[in-house]
Amino acid sequence: MTHLLMVESWVGSMSRLLPRAIREGGHEFTFLTRDLHHYLRPAPDAAAHPLLGARNVITADTNDTDALLPRIARLHEVLRFDGVLTSCDYYLPTAARIAARLGLPGPAPEAVQSACRKDTTRRVLRDAGVPGPRFAVHEEWADLARAARSIGYPLVVKPVDLCAGMHVRRVDDEIQLAAAVRALADFPVNARGQRRDPAVLLEELLDGPEVSVETVSHAGAVHVVGVTDKSIGGAPAFIETGHMFPAALPPADIAGAERTALAALEALGLTDGVVAHTEIKLTTAGPRVVEVNPRPAGNRITELVRRVTGIDLAAAFVEVSLGRRPDLRRGDTGLRSAAVGFLVPETSGTLESLDGDALRDVPGVLEVRLAEPGAQVKAAGSNNEYLGHVMAGDAEGPGARDHVEALLDELRRTLVIR
């Protein structure tokens, strides 16, 4: 039985999917965290929290990698780890450095660090000739204002080191730019207690639909599992309101997205031991890279892929983290497409009513998960404030998205926030 070290985790779906994949693969894991209380919240359906199924739970300062490495090396002498992994973006570089220190499989730490820093990703891809938006990175207001005028409004403001769309904003003029920069300055520490880099990334606003390319890399070869489409709302924020797999797009667009994603992964050096989620804009000038995430997709995309193809990306992540060839054979699942839609709150307050019981027995519905009445609601500014989601499949063709949108319309009629 192999033994994995899991360094922190998200508290959403991957906190369940990854432990399940480890267990079903016949492996076990030790969970490493700086704050176990961060995870001690009820699991869905009153099940035992999957992270508590770890062989060991060890507390250490996962935010101090230099101090952590020798401690993990000592633990490795006793516990003998066979692989290291995490589902949390903020700890992907840490996991890569631990694997390298222990001589275990995994991508180069420098490659992971480059992918996890939006500004470094931009520079690496630009130097490699991989198409992306025009951009600039600065800290000082005068430099940012000058760069914004050079790129041209409207443009996109991004932090270089946050995720889930946090503080990513469209700005149409210098007044909005100043407000976005102030908001970033007022957020100096991320949700895991890590101090943020004050640099601000400005990007050209790209036109066209956005997709993501899901890939698995092993032994220098990158396998494309498929392309997922994406719905965006919540302007001036960029909130993911839904996804469908596979994307219902012309073959030329699919091929262009795949080709661009592969070029980005090659440029970054993410060709071994990585399950990646690469976001691409299909602009009128051709595909452009939005960002590269060196971990399995979130927002239930991994489940959409599994429902349609039978390929379990969480299980593939476990296997490549152990240096093993993953099973990427497709099976007949009975579905031609699957989609998820998220209920995005537009106002803050207390959730008084939200009733999805009638949807659970609708043909084609795969999942309905909703917040309970009494929950405190915050008007969404990122992908972290959903009130729940609905997932549905289509056995005949690419109709899953339309089905989900209709179900969300029904659900919104029951929504009351006071």
Coordinates of C-alpha atoms in Angstrom, one line a residue:
M1 CA 0.0 0.0 0.0
T2 CA 1.4 3.3 -1.0
H3 CA 1.5 6.4 1.2
L4 CA 0.9 9.9 0.1
L5 CA 1.5 13.2 1.9
M6 CA -1.3 15.6 1.3
V7 CA -0.3 19.2 2.1
E8 CA -3.5 21.2 2.9
S9 CA -6.6 21.1 0.7
W10 CA -9.5 23.1 -0.4
V11 CA -12.6 22.7 1.7
G12 CA -14.9 22.3 -1.4
S13 CA -15.5 19.3 -3.6
M14 CA -11.8 18.4 -4.0
S15 CA -11.5 17.9 -0.3
R16 CA -13.9 14.9 -0.9
L17 CA -12.8 13.8 -4.4
L18 CA -9.1 13.5 -3.7
P19 CA -9.3 11.5 -0.5
R20 CA -11.9 9.2 -2.2
A21 CA -9.6 8.7 -5.1
I22 CA -6.7 7.9 -2.8
R23 CA -8.8 5.4 -0.9
E24 CA -10.3 3.8 -4.0
G25 CA -6.9 3.4 -5.5
G26 CA -5.8 1.3 -2.6
H27 CA -3.5 4.0 -1.1
E28 CA -3.5 5.9 2.1
F29 CA -2.5 9.4 3.1
T30 CA -1.1 11.6 5.8
F31 CA -2.7 15.0 6.1
L32 CA -0.4 18.0 6.8
T33 CA -2.0 21.3 7.9
R34 CA -1.2 24.4 9.9
D35 CA -4.7 24.6 11.2
L36 CA -7.0 21.6 11.4
H37 CA -9.9 23.7 12.6
H38 CA -10.0 25.2 9.1
Y39 CA -11.4 21.8 7.9
L40 CA -13.7 20.9 10.9
R41 CA -17.0 21.7 9.3
P42 CA -19.9 19.4 8.5
A43 CA -19.4 17.2 5.4
P44 CA -22.3 16.9 2.9
D45 CA -25.0 14.4 3.6
A46 CA -23.8 14.2 7.3
A47 CA -20.9 11.9 6.2
A48 CA -17.6 11.8 8.1
H49 CA -15.2 14.4 6.9
P50 CA -12.9 12.7 4.4
L51 CA -9.8 14.4 5.5
L52 CA -10.3 12.8 8.9
G53 CA -9.8 9.4 7.2
A54 CA -6.1 10.1 7.0
R55 CA -3.6 7.6 8.4
N56 CA -2.0 10.6 10.3
V57 CA -2.9 14.2 10.8
I58 CA 0.1 16.3 11.4
T59 CA 0.2 20.0 12.4
A60 CA 3.0 22.2 11.1
D61 CA 3.5 25.7 9.7
T62 CA 2.9 25.0 6.0
N63 CA 3.4 28.7 5.3
D64 CA 7.1 28.5 6.2
T65 CA 8.5 26.1 3.6
D66 CA 12.1 26.6 4.5
A67 CA 11.5 25.4 8.0
L68 CA 9.0 22.8 6.9
L69 CA 11.4 20.9 4.5
P70 CA 13.8 19.5 7.1
R71 CA 10.9 18.5 9.4
I72 CA 9.2 16.6 6.5
A73 CA 12.5 15.0 5.7
R74 CA 12.7 13.7 9.3
L75 CA 9.1 12.5 9.1
H76 CA 9.8 10.7 5.8
E77 CA 12.5 8.6 7.5
V78 CA 9.8 7.2 9.7
L79 CA 6.5 7.3 7.7
R80 CA 8.0 6.7 4.2
F81 CA 6.0 8.8 1.7
D82 CA 5.6 7.6 -1.9
G83 CA 4.2 10.9 -3.3
V84 CA 3.2 14.4 -2.3
L85 CA 0.2 16.3 -3.5
T86 CA -2.3 19.1 -2.7
S87 CA -5.5 20.4 -4.2
C88 CA -5.0 24.0 -2.8
D89 CA -3.4 26.5 -5.2
Y90 CA -1.6 28.3 -2.4
Y91 CA 0.3 25.1 -1.5
L92 CA 1.1 23.7 -4.9
P93 CA 4.7 25.2 -4.9
T94 CA 5.2 23.8 -1.3
A95 CA 4.1 20.3 -2.4
A96 CA 6.5 20.5 -5.4
R97 CA 9.4 21.6 -3.2
I98 CA 8.7 18.8 -0.7
A99 CA 8.6 16.1 -3.4
A100 CA 11.9 17.4 -4.9
R101 CA 13.5 17.4 -1.4
L102 CA 12.4 13.8 -0.8
G103 CA 13.3 12.7 -4.3
L104 CA 9.7 11.8 -5.1
P105 CA 7.8 12.1 -8.4
G106 CA 6.5 15.5 -9.4
P107 CA 6.9 18.5 -11.6
A108 CA 9.9 20.8 -11.2
P109 CA 9.2 23.3 -8.3
E110 CA 10.3 26.2 -10.6
A111 CA 7.6 25.2 -13.1
V112 CA 4.9 25.0 -10.5
Q113 CA 5.9 28.3 -9.0
S114 CA 5.8 30.0 -12.4
A115 CA 2.3 28.7 -13.1
C116 CA 1.0 29.8 -9.7
R117 CA 2.2 33.4 -10.2
K118 CA 0.1 35.1 -12.9
D119 CA 2.8 37.7 -13.7
T120 CA 5.5 35.0 -14.1
T121 CA 3.2 32.9 -16.3
R122 CA 2.7 35.9 -18.5
R123 CA 6.5 36.5 -18.9
V124 CA 7.3 32.9 -19.5
L125 CA 4.6 32.5 -22.2
R126 CA 5.5 35.8 -23.9
D127 CA 9.1 34.8 -24.1
A128 CA 8.1 31.4 -25.6
G129 CA 5.9 33.0 -28.2
V130 CA 2.7 31.6 -26.7
P131 CA -0.2 34.0 -27.4
G132 CA -1.7 35.9 -24.6
P133 CA -3.0 39.4 -23.8
R134 CA -0.9 42.5 -23.7
F135 CA 0.0 43.1 -20.1
A136 CA 2.0 45.1 -17.5
V137 CA 3.0 44.5 -13.9
H138 CA 3.7 47.3 -11.4
E139 CA 3.4 48.3 -7.8
E140 CA 3.3 52.0 -7.9
W141 CA 0.2 54.0 -8.9
A142 CA 2.0 56.2 -11.4
D143 CA 3.4 53.2 -13.2
L144 CA 0.0 51.5 -13.2
A145 CA -1.8 54.5 -14.6
R146 CA 0.8 55.0 -17.3
A147 CA 0.7 51.3 -18.3
A148 CA -3.1 51.3 -18.3
R149 CA -3.1 54.2 -20.8
S150 CA -0.6 52.3 -22.9
I151 CA -2.6 49.0 -23.0
G152 CA -5.9 50.9 -23.4
Y153 CA -9.2 50.8 -21.6
P154 CA -11.2 48.7 -20.9
L155 CA -8.7 46.3 -19.3
V156 CA -8.5 43.7 -16.6
V157 CA -6.9 44.2 -13.1
K158 CA -5.6 41.0 -11.4
P159 CA -3.7 40.1 -8.3
V160 CA -0.6 38.1 -9.1
D161 CA -1.1 35.5 -6.4
L162 CA -4.8 34.9 -5.7
C163 CA -7.3 32.4 -7.1
A164 CA -11.0 31.7 -7.7
G165 CA -11.4 35.0 -9.5
M166 CA -10.7 37.0 -6.3
H167 CA -10.2 40.7 -7.0
V168 CA -10.1 40.2 -10.7
R169 CA -12.0 43.2 -12.2
R170 CA -12.8 44.8 -15.5
V171 CA -12.0 48.6 -15.3
D172 CA -13.2 51.1 -17.9
D173 CA -11.3 54.2 -16.8
E174 CA -8.7 55.5 -14.4
I175 CA -11.2 56.1 -11.6
Q176 CA -12.2 52.4 -11.7
L177 CA -8.6 51.4 -11.9
A178 CA -7.8 53.4 -8.7
A179 CA -10.7 51.7 -6.9
A180 CA -9.5 48.2 -7.9
V181 CA -5.9 48.9 -6.9
R182 CA -7.1 50.2 -3.5
A183 CA -9.2 47.1 -2.9
L184 CA -6.2 44.9 -3.6
A185 CA -4.0 47.0 -1.3
D186 CA -6.6 46.5 1.4
F187 CA -6.3 42.7 1.1
P188 CA -2.6 42.1 2.1
V189 CA -3.0 38.5 3.4
N190 CA -4.8 35.6 1.7
A191 CA -7.3 33.2 3.3
R192 CA -4.5 30.9 4.4
G193 CA -2.5 33.6 6.3
Q194 CA 0.1 34.1 3.6
R195 CA 1.3 37.6 2.9
R196 CA 0.5 38.7 -0.6
D197 CA 2.8 40.3 -3.2
P198 CA 1.7 43.9 -3.7
A199 CA 2.3 43.8 -7.5
V200 CA -0.7 44.4 -9.7
L201 CA -1.2 42.8 -13.1
L202 CA -2.9 44.7 -15.9
E203 CA -4.1 42.9 -19.0
E204 CA -5.8 43.7 -22.2
L205 CA -9.5 42.8 -22.1
L206 CA -9.9 39.8 -24.5
D207 CA -13.0 39.2 -26.5
G208 CA -14.7 35.8 -27.3
P209 CA -15.8 32.8 -25.3
E210 CA -13.7 31.2 -22.6
V211 CA -12.9 27.5 -22.3
S212 CA -10.6 25.3 -20.3
V213 CA -8.4 22.4 -21.5
E214 CA -8.1 19.5 -19.1
T215 CA -4.8 17.6 -19.4
V216 CA -2.8 14.9 -17.7
S217 CA 1.0 14.9 -18.0
H218 CA 3.2 11.9 -17.4
A219 CA 6.7 11.0 -18.3
G220 CA 7.1 14.0 -20.7
A221 CA 3.8 13.4 -22.6
V222 CA 0.7 15.5 -22.2
H223 CA -2.6 13.9 -22.8
V224 CA -5.6 16.1 -23.6
V225 CA -8.7 14.8 -21.9
G226 CA -11.1 17.4 -23.3
V227 CA -12.3 21.0 -23.5
T228 CA -14.8 22.5 -21.1
D229 CA -16.8 25.6 -21.9
K230 CA -17.5 28.4 -19.3
S231 CA -20.2 30.9 -18.6
I232 CA -19.1 34.2 -17.0
G233 CA -21.2 36.7 -15.1
G234 CA -21.1 39.2 -12.2
A235 CA -19.5 42.1 -14.1
P236 CA -17.3 43.9 -13.4
A237 CA -16.1 40.8 -11.6
F238 CA -15.5 37.6 -13.7
I239 CA -17.5 34.9 -11.8
E240 CA -17.9 31.5 -13.3
T241 CA -21.6 30.8 -13.4
G242 CA -21.5 27.4 -15.2
H243 CA -19.6 24.9 -17.3
M244 CA -20.3 22.2 -19.8
F245 CA -18.2 19.2 -20.9
P246 CA -17.5 18.7 -23.7
A247 CA -17.6 22.2 -25.1
A248 CA -20.1 22.6 -27.9
L249 CA -17.8 24.4 -30.3
P250 CA -16.6 23.9 -33.9
P251 CA -13.7 21.4 -34.3
A252 CA -11.3 24.2 -35.4
D253 CA -11.9 26.1 -32.1
I254 CA -11.4 22.9 -30.0
A255 CA -8.2 22.2 -31.9
G256 CA -6.9 25.7 -31.4
A257 CA -7.6 25.7 -27.7
E258 CA -5.9 22.3 -27.3
R259 CA -2.8 23.4 -29.3
T260 CA -2.5 26.6 -27.3
A261 CA -2.8 24.9 -24.0
L262 CA -0.2 22.3 -24.9
A263 CA 2.2 25.1 -26.0
A264 CA 1.7 26.8 -22.6
L265 CA 2.4 23.7 -20.6
E266 CA 5.5 23.0 -22.7
A267 CA 6.7 26.5 -22.2
L268 CA 6.2 26.3 -18.4
G269 CA 7.8 22.8 -18.1
L270 CA 4.6 21.2 -16.9
T271 CA 5.0 17.9 -18.8
D272 CA 5.4 15.4 -16.0
G273 CA 3.4 14.6 -12.9
V274 CA 0.7 17.2 -13.5
V275 CA -3.1 17.3 -14.0
A276 CA -3.7 20.8 -15.4
H277 CA -6.6 23.1 -16.1
T278 CA -5.6 25.7 -18.7
E279 CA -8.0 28.5 -19.4
I280 CA -8.1 29.9 -23.0
K281 CA -10.0 32.7 -24.6
L282 CA -11.1 32.1 -28.2
T283 CA -10.7 35.6 -29.5
T284 CA -11.3 37.0 -32.9
A285 CA -7.5 37.1 -33.3
G286 CA -7.1 33.4 -32.2
P287 CA -6.7 31.5 -29.0
R288 CA -5.1 33.4 -26.1
V289 CA -4.0 31.9 -22.7
V290 CA -5.8 33.3 -19.7
E291 CA -4.0 31.2 -17.0
V292 CA -2.5 27.8 -16.4
N293 CA -3.5 25.9 -13.2
P294 CA -1.2 23.0 -12.4
R295 CA -3.9 21.0 -10.6
P296 CA -7.3 19.4 -11.4
A297 CA -10.1 21.7 -12.3
G298 CA -12.4 22.9 -9.6
N299 CA -16.1 24.0 -9.7
R300 CA -17.2 20.4 -10.4
I301 CA -15.5 20.2 -13.8
T302 CA -13.7 17.0 -12.7
E303 CA -17.1 15.4 -12.1
L304 CA -18.4 16.6 -15.5
V305 CA -15.5 14.9 -17.1
R306 CA -16.0 11.7 -15.2
R307 CA -19.8 11.7 -15.8
V308 CA -19.2 11.9 -19.6
T309 CA -16.0 10.0 -20.2
G310 CA -15.5 7.8 -17.1
I311 CA -12.1 9.3 -16.7
D312 CA -11.4 10.3 -13.0
L313 CA -9.1 13.2 -13.0
A314 CA -8.7 13.1 -9.2
A315 CA -7.5 9.5 -9.5
A316 CA -5.2 10.5 -12.4
F317 CA -3.7 13.2 -10.1
V318 CA -3.0 10.6 -7.4
E319 CA -1.3 8.2 -9.9
V320 CA 0.9 10.8 -11.6
S321 CA 1.9 12.1 -8.1
L322 CA 3.1 8.5 -7.4
G323 CA 5.0 8.5 -10.7
R324 CA 2.6 6.0 -12.2
R325 CA 0.9 6.0 -15.6
P326 CA -2.8 7.0 -15.1
D327 CA -5.7 5.2 -16.5
L328 CA -7.2 7.5 -19.2
R329 CA -9.3 5.0 -21.0
R330 CA -12.8 6.3 -21.9
G331 CA -15.9 4.3 -21.0
D332 CA -19.5 4.4 -22.1
T333 CA -21.2 6.4 -19.4
G334 CA -24.5 6.9 -21.2
L335 CA -24.0 10.6 -21.3
R336 CA -22.9 12.8 -24.3
S337 CA -22.7 16.0 -22.2
A338 CA -22.9 17.2 -18.6
A339 CA -23.2 20.7 -17.2
V340 CA -23.2 22.5 -13.9
G341 CA -24.7 25.8 -13.1
F342 CA -24.1 27.9 -10.0
L343 CA -26.5 30.0 -8.1
V344 CA -24.8 33.4 -7.7
P345 CA -26.2 35.8 -5.1
E346 CA -26.5 39.4 -6.2
T347 CA -27.4 40.8 -2.7
S348 CA -26.1 40.3 0.8
G349 CA -28.2 39.3 3.8
T350 CA -29.7 36.2 5.4
L351 CA -31.0 33.3 3.2
E352 CA -34.6 33.0 4.0
S353 CA -35.8 30.6 1.3
L354 CA -34.2 28.4 -1.3
D355 CA -36.1 25.2 -2.3
G356 CA -34.5 22.7 -4.7
D357 CA -36.4 19.6 -3.6
A358 CA -38.6 19.6 -6.8
L359 CA -35.5 19.5 -9.0
R360 CA -33.9 16.4 -7.5
D361 CA -36.3 14.0 -9.3
V362 CA -36.2 15.7 -12.7
P363 CA -34.9 13.4 -15.4
G364 CA -31.3 14.1 -16.2
V365 CA -30.5 15.8 -12.9
L366 CA -27.2 14.5 -11.4
E367 CA -26.6 16.8 -8.4
V368 CA -28.5 19.5 -6.4
R369 CA -26.5 21.0 -3.6
L370 CA -27.8 24.2 -2.0
A371 CA -27.2 26.4 1.0
E372 CA -29.6 26.0 3.9
P373 CA -32.0 28.8 5.0
G374 CA -30.5 30.9 7.7
A375 CA -27.1 31.1 6.1
Q376 CA -25.4 34.4 5.8
V377 CA -25.1 35.5 2.2
K378 CA -22.6 37.9 0.6
A379 CA -23.1 39.4 -2.8
A380 CA -20.8 37.5 -5.0
G381 CA -17.5 39.1 -6.0
S382 CA -15.6 35.9 -6.9
N383 CA -16.2 32.1 -7.2
N384 CA -16.3 31.8 -3.4
E385 CA -19.8 33.0 -2.7
Y386 CA -22.1 30.5 -4.5
L387 CA -25.4 29.5 -2.9
G388 CA -25.2 26.1 -4.5
H389 CA -25.2 24.3 -7.8
V390 CA -27.3 22.1 -10.1
M391 CA -25.7 19.5 -12.4
A392 CA -27.4 17.6 -15.2
G393 CA -26.5 15.4 -18.1
D394 CA -27.8 14.8 -21.6
A395 CA -27.7 11.3 -23.2
E396 CA -28.4 12.5 -26.7
G397 CA -26.0 15.4 -27.3
P398 CA -24.9 18.9 -26.1
G399 CA -28.1 19.8 -24.4
A400 CA -26.9 19.7 -20.8
R401 CA -26.2 23.4 -20.5
D402 CA -29.7 24.4 -21.6
H403 CA -31.2 21.9 -19.2
V404 CA -29.2 23.4 -16.3
E405 CA -30.1 26.9 -17.2
A406 CA -33.8 26.1 -17.1
L407 CA -33.4 24.4 -13.8
L408 CA -31.6 27.4 -12.3
D409 CA -34.4 29.7 -13.5
E410 CA -36.8 27.5 -11.5
L411 CA -34.5 27.6 -8.5
R412 CA -34.2 31.4 -8.6
R413 CA -38.0 31.8 -8.2
T414 CA -37.7 30.2 -4.7
L415 CA -34.7 32.4 -3.6
V416 CA -35.4 35.0 -0.9
I417 CA -32.6 36.9 0.8
R418 CA -33.5 39.4 3.5

